[in-house]
Amino acid sequence: MKSITIKGSKRESVGKVATKALRNAGKVPCVLYGGEQALHFSADELSFKNLVYTPNVYTATIELESGEKFSAILQDIQFHPVTDKILHIDFFQLFSDKEVTMNIPVKLVGNAPGVMNGGSLRFPKRKLRVKGLPDNLPDFFNADISKLKIGSKLFITDIDNNNCTFLHPDNTVVVQVRMSRNASADEEDDDEGTEEGAEEGAEATAPAAE
């Protein structure tokens, strides 16, 4: 998995006054958990642009002025309710021999025949929650939809887990093609399959975000 470098400084004081001063200076107070003790530091708000404002998932390499480096993942983030400025970020330290839980995005591959016949593509699982060693965490999971006809579903068991463990039931639907009002039955579908697809999606359904 790709990493974003965050350059920061240790915080000597963690009180409300010091925290307010940091924010006024355009910095974000942060805490790194997972090690022997919590590490308080701060970094420029602009440093988090490529880590926070993106649909992709990255690990973070935290570099402190002292020369210390830590590999981590973003665990929690707080935004100002009015301005949407970042108020605080919690990180969790990564270790090569300890598994971690993350939400990894799913990338669609190919074209679904059912969609080309007028079906409606539904994408209920745009991210999958997995557990695995840091080195096994991919940037994204591929979902091959090139064989999905009207009424077909792609289950989580059809996705290569990249040596990670999916934290979803085996019957979790990642992508499916449903019948729409303008759809025509796939020529290769038998009557039973066509009737099942029609029963599943009699009404038109727009693609759904997670």
Tab-separated table of C-alpha atoms in Angstrom:
chain	number	residue	atom	x	y	z
A	1	MET	CA	0.000	0.000	0.000
A	2	LYS	CA	1.225	3.481	-0.869
A	3	SER	CA	2.243	5.852	1.916
A	4	ILE	CA	1.890	9.614	2.462
A	5	THR	CA	4.647	11.354	4.431
A	6	ILE	CA	3.554	13.657	7.269
A	7	LYS	CA	6.267	15.864	8.763
A	8	GLY	CA	5.496	16.985	12.278
A	9	SER	CA	6.797	18.109	15.649
A	10	LYS	CA	6.312	16.662	19.108
A	11	ARG	CA	3.895	18.586	21.295
A	12	GLU	CA	5.346	19.725	24.598
A	13	SER	CA	1.976	20.845	25.924
A	14	VAL	CA	-1.406	19.244	25.243
A	15	GLY	CA	-3.654	21.684	27.100
A	16	LYS	CA	-6.537	23.638	25.581
A	17	VAL	CA	-4.537	26.867	25.299
A	18	ALA	CA	-1.655	25.174	23.470
A	19	THR	CA	-4.061	23.295	21.201
A	20	LYS	CA	-5.898	26.491	20.260
A	21	ALA	CA	-2.578	28.194	19.491
A	22	LEU	CA	-1.612	25.321	17.174
A	23	ARG	CA	-4.859	25.561	15.236
A	24	ASN	CA	-4.542	29.328	14.926
A	25	ALA	CA	-1.100	28.727	13.410
A	26	GLY	CA	-2.559	26.410	10.756
A	27	LYS	CA	-1.432	23.191	12.442
A	28	VAL	CA	-3.372	20.086	13.425
A	29	PRO	CA	-2.900	18.429	16.838
A	30	CYS	CA	-2.461	14.655	16.453
A	31	VAL	CA	-1.983	11.584	18.615
A	32	LEU	CA	-0.242	8.357	17.591
A	33	TYR	CA	-1.520	5.290	19.439
A	34	GLY	CA	-0.428	1.669	19.333
A	35	GLY	CA	3.108	1.997	20.687
A	36	GLU	CA	4.348	1.740	24.266
A	37	GLN	CA	2.754	5.109	24.990
A	38	ALA	CA	0.691	7.675	23.111
A	39	LEU	CA	2.728	10.186	21.108
A	40	HIS	CA	1.378	13.731	20.784
A	41	PHE	CA	2.539	15.739	17.774
A	42	SER	CA	1.352	18.395	15.346
A	43	ALA	CA	1.704	18.978	11.602
A	44	ASP	CA	0.668	21.595	9.043
A	45	GLU	CA	-2.947	21.182	7.977
A	46	LEU	CA	-1.919	21.187	4.307
A	47	SER	CA	0.171	18.067	4.957
A	48	PHE	CA	-2.999	16.009	5.272
A	49	LYS	CA	-4.551	17.063	1.951
A	50	ASN	CA	-3.567	13.930	0.023
A	51	LEU	CA	-4.249	11.641	2.976
A	52	VAL	CA	-7.722	12.871	3.951
A	53	TYR	CA	-9.385	14.402	0.878
A	54	THR	CA	-9.211	11.365	-1.386
A	55	PRO	CA	-11.290	8.228	-2.091
A	56	ASN	CA	-8.073	6.194	-1.964
A	57	VAL	CA	-6.589	4.666	1.174
A	58	TYR	CA	-2.986	5.227	2.199
A	59	THR	CA	-0.758	4.520	5.153
A	60	ALA	CA	1.106	7.444	6.706
A	61	THR	CA	4.809	7.806	7.396
A	62	ILE	CA	5.133	10.236	10.288
A	63	GLU	CA	8.509	11.986	10.339
A	64	LEU	CA	9.301	14.074	13.415
A	65	GLU	CA	11.903	16.828	13.717
A	66	SER	CA	13.809	14.584	16.126
A	67	GLY	CA	14.452	12.171	13.241
A	68	GLU	CA	12.017	9.539	14.487
A	69	LYS	CA	9.811	7.819	11.904
A	70	PHE	CA	6.614	5.875	12.437
A	71	SER	CA	4.403	3.940	10.035
A	72	ALA	CA	0.723	4.432	10.824
A	73	ILE	CA	-2.855	4.493	9.562
A	74	LEU	CA	-5.436	7.204	10.094
A	75	GLN	CA	-7.797	5.944	12.805
A	76	ASP	CA	-10.081	8.901	13.530
A	77	ILE	CA	-10.487	12.488	12.386
A	78	GLN	CA	-12.521	15.424	13.704
A	79	PHE	CA	-13.713	18.334	11.551
A	80	HIS	CA	-15.070	21.735	12.551
A	81	PRO	CA	-18.881	21.534	12.183
A	82	VAL	CA	-19.059	24.848	10.269
A	83	THR	CA	-15.752	25.388	8.457
A	84	ASP	CA	-14.827	21.701	7.910
A	85	LYS	CA	-11.278	22.480	9.030
A	86	ILE	CA	-9.427	19.526	10.522
A	87	LEU	CA	-9.481	19.837	14.311
A	88	HIS	CA	-7.755	16.650	15.431
A	89	ILE	CA	-6.426	13.367	14.028
A	90	ASP	CA	-5.724	10.041	15.722
A	91	PHE	CA	-3.246	7.645	14.134
A	92	PHE	CA	-2.553	3.988	14.917
A	93	GLN	CA	1.012	2.747	14.664
A	94	LEU	CA	1.729	-0.148	12.293
A	95	PHE	CA	4.056	-3.049	12.959
A	96	SER	CA	5.060	-5.525	10.256
A	97	ASP	CA	4.157	-8.546	12.419
A	98	LYS	CA	0.810	-7.276	13.751
A	99	GLU	CA	-2.444	-7.418	11.827
A	100	VAL	CA	-4.509	-4.273	11.380
A	101	THR	CA	-8.107	-3.622	10.322
A	102	MET	CA	-8.832	-1.236	7.435
A	103	ASN	CA	-11.470	-0.332	4.858
A	104	ILE	CA	-10.053	-0.916	1.359
A	105	PRO	CA	-11.769	0.497	-1.771
A	106	VAL	CA	-13.074	-1.741	-4.555
A	107	LYS	CA	-12.248	-1.055	-8.221
A	108	LEU	CA	-14.565	-2.335	-10.951
A	109	VAL	CA	-12.894	-4.138	-13.855
A	110	GLY	CA	-14.501	-4.832	-17.248
A	111	ASN	CA	-17.970	-4.160	-18.643
A	112	ALA	CA	-21.053	-6.022	-17.468
A	113	PRO	CA	-23.119	-7.577	-20.321
A	114	GLY	CA	-26.241	-7.023	-18.246
A	115	VAL	CA	-25.645	-3.283	-18.168
A	116	MET	CA	-25.101	-3.204	-21.937
A	117	ASN	CA	-28.516	-4.885	-22.253
A	118	GLY	CA	-30.094	-2.105	-20.233
A	119	GLY	CA	-29.743	-3.479	-16.702
A	120	SER	CA	-28.928	-1.334	-13.694
A	121	LEU	CA	-25.554	-1.738	-11.972
A	122	ARG	CA	-25.652	-1.604	-8.183
A	123	PHE	CA	-22.422	-1.202	-6.230
A	124	PRO	CA	-23.342	-1.543	-2.521
A	125	LYS	CA	-19.832	-2.353	-1.283
A	126	ARG	CA	-17.459	0.326	-2.539
A	127	LYS	CA	-15.103	-0.455	0.351
A	128	LEU	CA	-14.397	-3.764	2.064
A	129	ARG	CA	-13.326	-4.095	5.671
A	130	VAL	CA	-10.354	-6.423	6.005
A	131	LYS	CA	-7.824	-7.570	8.552
A	132	GLY	CA	-4.260	-8.396	7.633
A	133	LEU	CA	-0.567	-7.659	7.978
A	134	PRO	CA	0.438	-4.185	6.733
A	135	ASP	CA	2.529	-5.618	3.876
A	136	ASN	CA	-0.505	-7.565	2.587
A	137	LEU	CA	-2.888	-4.608	2.472
A	138	PRO	CA	-3.561	-3.642	-1.176
A	139	ASP	CA	-4.354	-0.182	-2.525
A	140	PHE	CA	-7.676	-1.588	-3.737
A	141	PHE	CA	-9.490	-4.839	-4.558
A	142	ASN	CA	-10.449	-5.678	-8.152
A	143	ALA	CA	-14.029	-6.721	-8.864
A	144	ASP	CA	-14.359	-8.310	-12.320
A	145	ILE	CA	-17.872	-7.550	-13.603
A	146	SER	CA	-17.301	-8.772	-17.175
A	147	LYS	CA	-19.544	-11.833	-16.672
A	148	LEU	CA	-22.443	-10.188	-14.859
A	149	LYS	CA	-25.720	-10.588	-16.721
A	150	ILE	CA	-29.095	-9.220	-15.640
A	151	GLY	CA	-29.867	-10.787	-12.273
A	152	SER	CA	-26.237	-11.781	-11.609
A	153	LYS	CA	-24.349	-10.949	-8.416
A	154	LEU	CA	-20.678	-10.774	-7.522
A	155	PHE	CA	-20.147	-12.008	-3.965
A	156	ILE	CA	-17.263	-11.232	-1.656
A	157	THR	CA	-16.065	-14.809	-2.121
A	158	ASP	CA	-15.408	-13.934	-5.789
A	159	ILE	CA	-12.836	-11.275	-4.777
A	160	ASP	CA	-9.152	-12.135	-4.328
A	161	ASN	CA	-8.444	-11.326	-0.676
A	162	ASN	CA	-4.716	-10.703	-1.196
A	163	ASN	CA	-3.840	-12.816	1.901
A	164	CYS	CA	-6.135	-10.677	4.060
A	165	THR	CA	-9.283	-11.720	5.910
A	166	PHE	CA	-12.585	-10.172	4.824
A	167	LEU	CA	-14.669	-9.077	7.811
A	168	HIS	CA	-17.961	-9.629	5.986
A	169	PRO	CA	-20.225	-12.707	5.642
A	170	ASP	CA	-19.548	-14.913	2.611
A	171	ASN	CA	-22.960	-14.007	1.128
A	172	THR	CA	-22.113	-10.265	1.024
A	173	VAL	CA	-22.959	-8.831	-2.412
A	174	VAL	CA	-20.254	-6.486	-3.724
A	175	VAL	CA	-21.790	-5.716	-7.148
A	176	GLN	CA	-24.941	-6.805	-8.948
A	177	VAL	CA	-26.898	-6.098	-12.130
A	178	ARG	CA	-30.618	-5.678	-11.667
A	179	MET	CA	-33.469	-5.507	-14.151
A	180	SER	CA	-34.542	-2.027	-15.215
A	181	ARG	CA	-37.582	-0.896	-17.189
A	182	ASN	CA	-35.563	-0.571	-20.390
A	183	ALA	CA	-33.627	-3.826	-20.002
A	184	SER	CA	-33.793	-6.699	-22.467
A	185	ALA	CA	-33.271	-10.285	-21.365
A	186	ASP	CA	-29.789	-11.673	-21.996
A	187	GLU	CA	-29.941	-14.070	-24.914
A	188	GLU	CA	-27.970	-16.715	-23.061
A	189	ASP	CA	-30.141	-16.565	-19.911
A	190	ASP	CA	-32.630	-19.386	-19.437
A	191	ASP	CA	-36.229	-18.641	-18.494
A	192	GLU	CA	-35.670	-19.290	-14.816
A	193	GLY	CA	-32.722	-16.923	-14.602
A	194	THR	CA	-34.622	-14.201	-16.446
A	195	GLU	CA	-37.666	-14.528	-14.200
A	196	GLU	CA	-35.466	-14.387	-11.109
A	197	GLY	CA	-33.767	-11.208	-12.341
A	198	ALA	CA	-37.143	-9.621	-13.053
A	199	GLU	CA	-38.426	-10.444	-9.563
A	200	GLU	CA	-35.303	-9.022	-7.925
A	201	GLY	CA	-35.431	-5.659	-9.653
A	202	ALA	CA	-38.826	-4.770	-11.100
A	203	GLU	CA	-38.171	-1.082	-10.589
A	204	ALA	CA	-35.243	0.951	-11.899
A	205	THR	CA	-32.510	1.356	-9.344
A	206	ALA	CA	-29.761	3.987	-9.423
A	207	PRO	CA	-26.199	3.008	-8.468
A	208	ALA	CA	-25.905	3.186	-4.676
A	209	ALA	CA	-22.940	4.557	-2.736
A	210	GLU	CA	-21.852	2.848	0.476
